[in-house]
Amino acid sequence: MYTQPIDRAHPGCIIFLVDRSTSMEEPLGGGSASKAESLAQAVNRLMRNLVLQCQRGEQIRDYYHLGLIGYGATVGSIFGGDLAGHNLVPISRVADYPLRLLSETLPGSPDVSLDIPIWLEPIANGGTPMVKAIDTAGAIVVDWANEHFDSFPPIVVNVSDGAATDGDPRSMAEQLRNVHTKDGALLLFNVNVSSSPGPAVQYPNTPRDLPDAYARTLFEMSSELTPYMVAVARGMGLVIGEGARGFVFNADSGTLSEFLDVGTRVSQVTDR
């Protein structure tokens, strides 16, 4: 299980569930950037890296379909511009239609600038309707999995800073994890971002060291990392035990970016 390579005939599916509640305006981990800003930066960076992984010469091959679901004052796709209204977008179209380009100076070369694509803007407004967000993702991935039954199963990454305001999300999360392809069940990973500068709890295999009911709920919702993801994480110097789940508590900006990298690694991407 979880060994099907990614290629154009067997694309992958990654959906990000983005908490846009009012509390995401607060600073992340005692720093200066808000949780919404740090999350947007991390997701934009990962999406850019996925585009680069799919680039062959001047062509972007459709090895992935990506989704961005926001939940706060509203719940639904938060792709904008030419991608507005689309739940899943082939990565070639993602590459072609960012919201905008941000010019950044190349470190160490002040006369050289790079145009960085931006797909996700930081917004913080409303409650935390996580149950509805998971339900929305489920409706999308069921159709995708039926159409791509021979592919690596979908990956859903949920990033939030607070408890759901529309009920207990565990039952809906269990339904989501029951979506499957021939290669395995859907992978649901969760990350808690926090205003606290305290240490993170990364990829636990037990809720024993988690400090509150909210953290334990997200742990229970989370799938175990695949063997390949465990190998990737260990290669990054992380201590990963048997049965480690795709969950991080009290993530700062660096831990968040690292988590997104580990949690979106599949077994192999081929050139077919």
Tab-separated table of C-alpha atoms in Angstrom:
chain	number	residue	atom	x	y	z
A	1	MET	CA	0.000	0.000	0.000
A	2	TYR	CA	1.022	3.614	-0.612
A	3	THR	CA	3.498	2.561	-3.290
A	4	GLN	CA	1.806	3.690	-6.524
A	5	PRO	CA	4.148	6.096	-8.370
A	6	ILE	CA	2.823	9.470	-9.475
A	7	ASP	CA	2.696	10.117	-13.211
A	8	ARG	CA	0.326	11.787	-15.641
A	9	ALA	CA	-1.815	8.648	-15.920
A	10	HIS	CA	-1.856	8.315	-12.110
A	11	PRO	CA	-1.800	11.865	-10.707
A	12	GLY	CA	-1.796	12.707	-7.025
A	13	CYS	CA	-4.372	14.806	-5.198
A	14	ILE	CA	-3.472	17.229	-2.393
A	15	ILE	CA	-6.010	19.461	-0.649
A	16	PHE	CA	-5.119	22.080	1.941
A	17	LEU	CA	-7.751	23.002	4.536
A	18	VAL	CA	-6.848	26.520	5.669
A	19	ASP	CA	-8.203	27.952	8.933
A	20	ARG	CA	-9.176	31.579	8.271
A	21	SER	CA	-10.805	32.313	11.620
A	22	THR	CA	-10.328	35.683	13.334
A	23	SER	CA	-7.746	34.268	15.763
A	24	MET	CA	-5.399	33.599	12.853
A	25	GLU	CA	-4.593	37.339	13.042
A	26	GLU	CA	-2.556	36.656	16.192
A	27	PRO	CA	1.238	36.336	15.965
A	28	LEU	CA	2.635	32.874	15.372
A	29	GLY	CA	4.813	31.514	18.166
A	30	GLY	CA	5.497	34.889	19.729
A	31	GLY	CA	6.949	36.269	16.486
A	32	SER	CA	5.994	39.292	14.395
A	33	ALA	CA	4.159	37.542	11.538
A	34	SER	CA	0.563	36.467	12.085
A	35	LYS	CA	-0.487	32.828	11.927
A	36	ALA	CA	-2.398	33.602	8.710
A	37	GLU	CA	0.679	35.205	7.134
A	38	SER	CA	2.979	32.344	8.148
A	39	LEU	CA	0.518	29.750	6.872
A	40	ALA	CA	0.090	31.539	3.535
A	41	GLN	CA	3.853	31.807	3.142
A	42	ALA	CA	4.365	28.100	3.872
A	43	VAL	CA	1.581	26.941	1.523
A	44	ASN	CA	2.732	29.247	-1.277
A	45	ARG	CA	6.290	27.943	-0.892
A	46	LEU	CA	5.148	24.324	-1.018
A	47	MET	CA	2.922	24.916	-4.045
A	48	ARG	CA	5.842	26.574	-5.834
A	49	ASN	CA	8.050	23.581	-5.000
A	50	LEU	CA	5.406	21.169	-6.312
A	51	VAL	CA	5.270	23.137	-9.554
A	52	LEU	CA	9.057	22.870	-9.862
A	53	GLN	CA	8.891	19.118	-9.225
A	54	CYS	CA	6.499	18.809	-12.152
A	55	GLN	CA	8.561	20.921	-14.556
A	56	ARG	CA	10.221	19.143	-17.446
A	57	GLY	CA	11.950	21.694	-19.646
A	58	GLU	CA	9.405	24.441	-20.231
A	59	GLN	CA	6.457	22.107	-19.660
A	60	ILE	CA	4.606	21.604	-16.387
A	61	ARG	CA	3.303	18.043	-16.333
A	62	ASP	CA	0.064	17.342	-14.510
A	63	TYR	CA	1.388	15.007	-11.838
A	64	TYR	CA	-0.856	16.618	-9.198
A	65	HIS	CA	-4.311	18.099	-8.732
A	66	LEU	CA	-4.365	20.722	-5.968
A	67	GLY	CA	-7.166	22.144	-3.846
A	68	LEU	CA	-7.356	25.085	-1.423
A	69	ILE	CA	-10.347	25.056	0.934
A	70	GLY	CA	-10.656	27.929	3.382
A	71	TYR	CA	-12.872	27.977	6.461
A	72	GLY	CA	-13.791	30.991	8.542
A	73	ALA	CA	-16.633	33.373	7.766
A	74	THR	CA	-17.260	31.155	4.723
A	75	VAL	CA	-16.244	27.648	3.658
A	76	GLY	CA	-15.133	26.741	0.153
A	77	SER	CA	-12.481	26.995	-2.483
A	78	ILE	CA	-10.181	29.981	-1.984
A	79	PHE	CA	-8.469	29.857	-5.330
A	80	GLY	CA	-8.735	33.317	-6.853
A	81	GLY	CA	-8.331	35.069	-10.163
A	82	ASP	CA	-8.687	32.756	-13.160
A	83	LEU	CA	-8.885	29.744	-10.837
A	84	ALA	CA	-11.786	31.107	-8.779
A	85	GLY	CA	-14.620	28.643	-8.231
A	86	HIS	CA	-12.522	25.543	-8.942
A	87	ASN	CA	-12.187	22.924	-6.216
A	88	LEU	CA	-9.340	20.941	-7.782
A	89	VAL	CA	-6.916	22.359	-10.322
A	90	PRO	CA	-4.283	20.510	-12.406
A	91	ILE	CA	-0.873	21.778	-11.399
A	92	SER	CA	-0.120	23.151	-14.866
A	93	ARG	CA	-3.031	25.577	-14.473
A	94	VAL	CA	-1.946	26.363	-10.920
A	95	ALA	CA	1.444	27.313	-12.356
A	96	ASP	CA	-0.115	29.474	-15.084
A	97	TYR	CA	-2.529	31.432	-12.879
A	98	PRO	CA	-1.176	32.671	-9.554
A	99	LEU	CA	-3.054	35.533	-7.947
A	100	ARG	CA	-0.015	37.746	-8.306
A	101	LEU	CA	3.774	37.752	-8.460
A	102	LEU	CA	5.837	39.052	-5.569
A	103	SER	CA	9.252	40.461	-6.452
A	104	GLU	CA	11.968	39.361	-4.002
A	105	THR	CA	15.680	40.149	-3.997
A	106	LEU	CA	17.927	37.117	-4.320
A	107	PRO	CA	19.820	36.624	-1.023
A	108	GLY	CA	23.415	37.732	-1.452
A	109	SER	CA	22.663	39.346	-4.825
A	110	PRO	CA	20.859	42.644	-4.205
A	111	ASP	CA	20.750	43.457	-7.930
A	112	VAL	CA	18.941	40.230	-8.797
A	113	SER	CA	15.209	39.831	-8.120
A	114	LEU	CA	12.880	36.875	-8.434
A	115	ASP	CA	9.151	36.882	-9.176
A	116	ILE	CA	7.540	34.623	-6.560
A	117	PRO	CA	4.019	33.315	-7.370
A	118	ILE	CA	1.334	33.878	-4.734
A	119	TRP	CA	-1.822	31.747	-4.679
A	120	LEU	CA	-2.917	32.118	-1.061
A	121	GLU	CA	-3.398	35.460	0.687
A	122	PRO	CA	-3.617	35.732	4.494
A	123	ILE	CA	-7.200	36.347	5.643
A	124	ALA	CA	-8.601	36.013	9.169
A	125	ASN	CA	-12.328	36.475	9.742
A	126	GLY	CA	-15.055	34.457	11.440
A	127	GLY	CA	-15.275	31.234	13.405
A	128	THR	CA	-13.690	27.814	12.854
A	129	PRO	CA	-16.218	25.638	10.963
A	130	MET	CA	-13.808	22.705	10.666
A	131	VAL	CA	-16.545	20.060	10.402
A	132	LYS	CA	-17.995	21.736	7.336
A	133	ALA	CA	-14.530	22.139	5.823
A	134	ILE	CA	-13.789	18.427	6.217
A	135	ASP	CA	-17.204	17.586	4.749
A	136	THR	CA	-16.483	19.883	1.794
A	137	ALA	CA	-13.148	18.164	1.190
A	138	GLY	CA	-14.861	14.780	1.388
A	139	ALA	CA	-17.295	15.613	-1.400
A	140	ILE	CA	-14.351	16.593	-3.603
A	141	VAL	CA	-12.094	13.626	-2.926
A	142	VAL	CA	-14.814	10.985	-3.284
A	143	ASP	CA	-15.330	12.015	-6.910
A	144	TRP	CA	-11.581	12.276	-7.508
A	145	ALA	CA	-10.840	8.851	-5.999
A	146	ASN	CA	-13.566	7.205	-8.093
A	147	GLU	CA	-12.081	8.746	-11.243
A	148	HIS	CA	-8.473	7.897	-10.285
A	149	PHE	CA	-8.882	4.579	-8.488
A	150	ASP	CA	-5.431	3.337	-9.603
A	151	SER	CA	-3.661	6.429	-8.191
A	152	PHE	CA	-1.941	7.106	-4.880
A	153	PRO	CA	-4.750	8.052	-2.451
A	154	PRO	CA	-5.610	11.716	-1.806
A	155	ILE	CA	-3.789	13.698	0.876
A	156	VAL	CA	-5.682	16.290	2.933
A	157	VAL	CA	-3.666	18.657	5.132
A	158	ASN	CA	-5.631	20.626	7.734
A	159	VAL	CA	-3.955	23.613	9.433
A	160	SER	CA	-5.775	25.320	12.301
A	161	ASP	CA	-5.177	27.246	15.512
A	162	GLY	CA	-8.364	26.464	17.414
A	163	ALA	CA	-11.128	24.027	18.198
A	164	ALA	CA	-13.955	23.560	15.716
A	165	THR	CA	-16.913	25.875	16.342
A	166	ASP	CA	-19.444	23.686	14.481
A	167	GLY	CA	-19.216	20.428	16.414
A	168	ASP	CA	-16.845	17.533	16.986
A	169	PRO	CA	-14.845	16.930	13.781
A	170	ARG	CA	-13.743	13.378	14.605
A	171	SER	CA	-16.706	11.582	13.041
A	172	MET	CA	-16.432	13.569	9.821
A	173	ALA	CA	-12.671	12.991	9.789
A	174	GLU	CA	-13.240	9.225	10.093
A	175	GLN	CA	-15.574	9.328	7.097
A	176	LEU	CA	-12.949	11.277	5.156
A	177	ARG	CA	-10.225	8.721	5.963
A	178	ASN	CA	-12.487	5.960	4.637
A	179	VAL	CA	-12.164	7.362	1.107
A	180	HIS	CA	-9.670	5.180	-0.702
A	181	THR	CA	-8.079	4.163	-3.948
A	182	LYS	CA	-6.608	0.774	-4.846
A	183	ASP	CA	-3.336	1.934	-3.267
A	184	GLY	CA	-4.709	2.777	0.185
A	185	ALA	CA	-6.956	4.983	2.300
A	186	LEU	CA	-6.938	8.761	2.167
A	187	LEU	CA	-4.282	10.388	4.346
A	188	LEU	CA	-5.510	13.147	6.667
A	189	PHE	CA	-2.809	15.172	8.415
A	190	ASN	CA	-3.316	17.964	10.932
A	191	VAL	CA	-1.152	20.749	12.270
A	192	ASN	CA	-1.895	23.088	15.160
A	193	VAL	CA	-0.352	26.537	14.867
A	194	SER	CA	-0.164	28.533	18.061
A	195	SER	CA	0.633	31.944	19.520
A	196	SER	CA	2.685	30.247	22.216
A	197	PRO	CA	6.480	30.151	21.795
A	198	GLY	CA	6.630	26.767	23.546
A	199	PRO	CA	8.150	23.598	22.068
A	200	ALA	CA	6.359	21.631	19.368
A	201	VAL	CA	5.196	18.034	19.665
A	202	GLN	CA	6.009	16.499	16.291
A	203	TYR	CA	4.650	13.289	14.756
A	204	PRO	CA	3.619	11.586	18.026
A	205	ASN	CA	2.446	7.975	18.113
A	206	THR	CA	0.467	8.537	21.324
A	207	PRO	CA	-1.540	11.476	22.706
A	208	ARG	CA	0.205	11.095	26.085
A	209	ASP	CA	2.318	14.279	25.812
A	210	LEU	CA	-0.422	16.469	24.337
A	211	PRO	CA	-1.630	19.136	26.780
A	212	ASP	CA	-5.308	19.596	25.958
A	213	ALA	CA	-8.420	18.014	24.492
A	214	TYR	CA	-8.158	20.003	21.265
A	215	ALA	CA	-4.676	18.649	20.536
A	216	ARG	CA	-5.796	15.112	21.362
A	217	THR	CA	-8.771	15.487	19.019
A	218	LEU	CA	-6.527	16.477	16.117
A	219	PHE	CA	-4.184	13.596	16.945
A	220	GLU	CA	-7.088	11.132	16.828
A	221	MET	CA	-8.145	12.559	13.458
A	222	SER	CA	-4.700	12.104	11.901
A	223	SER	CA	-3.492	9.236	9.730
A	224	GLU	CA	-0.216	7.449	10.302
A	225	LEU	CA	2.684	8.548	8.120
A	226	THR	CA	3.481	6.180	5.263
A	227	PRO	CA	6.816	4.306	5.377
A	228	TYR	CA	8.187	6.596	2.660
A	229	MET	CA	7.190	9.718	4.609
A	230	VAL	CA	8.836	8.274	7.725
A	231	ALA	CA	12.035	7.732	5.740
A	232	VAL	CA	11.893	11.304	4.419
A	233	ALA	CA	11.361	12.720	7.911
A	234	ARG	CA	14.212	10.671	9.366
A	235	GLY	CA	16.409	11.842	6.501
A	236	MET	CA	15.675	15.394	7.653
A	237	GLY	CA	16.987	14.513	11.111
A	238	LEU	CA	13.592	14.111	12.790
A	239	VAL	CA	13.020	11.449	15.432
A	240	ILE	CA	10.082	9.382	14.225
A	241	GLY	CA	8.757	6.396	16.191
A	242	GLU	CA	6.704	3.439	15.018
A	243	GLY	CA	3.095	4.364	14.320
A	244	ALA	CA	3.892	8.097	14.084
A	245	ARG	CA	0.939	10.163	12.958
A	246	GLY	CA	0.894	13.137	10.634
A	247	PHE	CA	0.248	15.637	13.380
A	248	VAL	CA	2.213	18.507	14.909
A	249	PHE	CA	1.167	20.475	17.976
A	250	ASN	CA	2.304	24.068	18.591
A	251	ALA	CA	4.022	24.474	15.226
A	252	ASP	CA	6.133	27.556	14.514
A	253	SER	CA	6.850	28.768	10.972
A	254	GLY	CA	9.807	26.428	10.442
A	255	THR	CA	7.981	23.389	11.817
A	256	LEU	CA	4.935	24.235	9.689
A	257	SER	CA	6.978	24.348	6.473
A	258	GLU	CA	8.748	21.121	7.423
A	259	PHE	CA	5.423	19.430	8.165
A	260	LEU	CA	3.956	20.412	4.790
A	261	ASP	CA	7.033	19.028	3.064
A	262	VAL	CA	6.910	15.673	4.870
A	263	GLY	CA	3.136	15.314	4.616
A	264	THR	CA	2.996	15.744	0.845
A	265	ARG	CA	5.752	13.272	-0.038
A	266	VAL	CA	4.521	10.283	-2.013
A	267	SER	CA	6.463	7.171	-2.943
A	268	GLN	CA	7.815	8.311	-6.296
A	269	VAL	CA	7.174	10.791	-9.124
A	270	THR	CA	8.063	9.391	-12.549
A	271	ASP	CA	8.600	11.153	-15.877
A	272	ARG	CA	5.802	9.377	-17.687
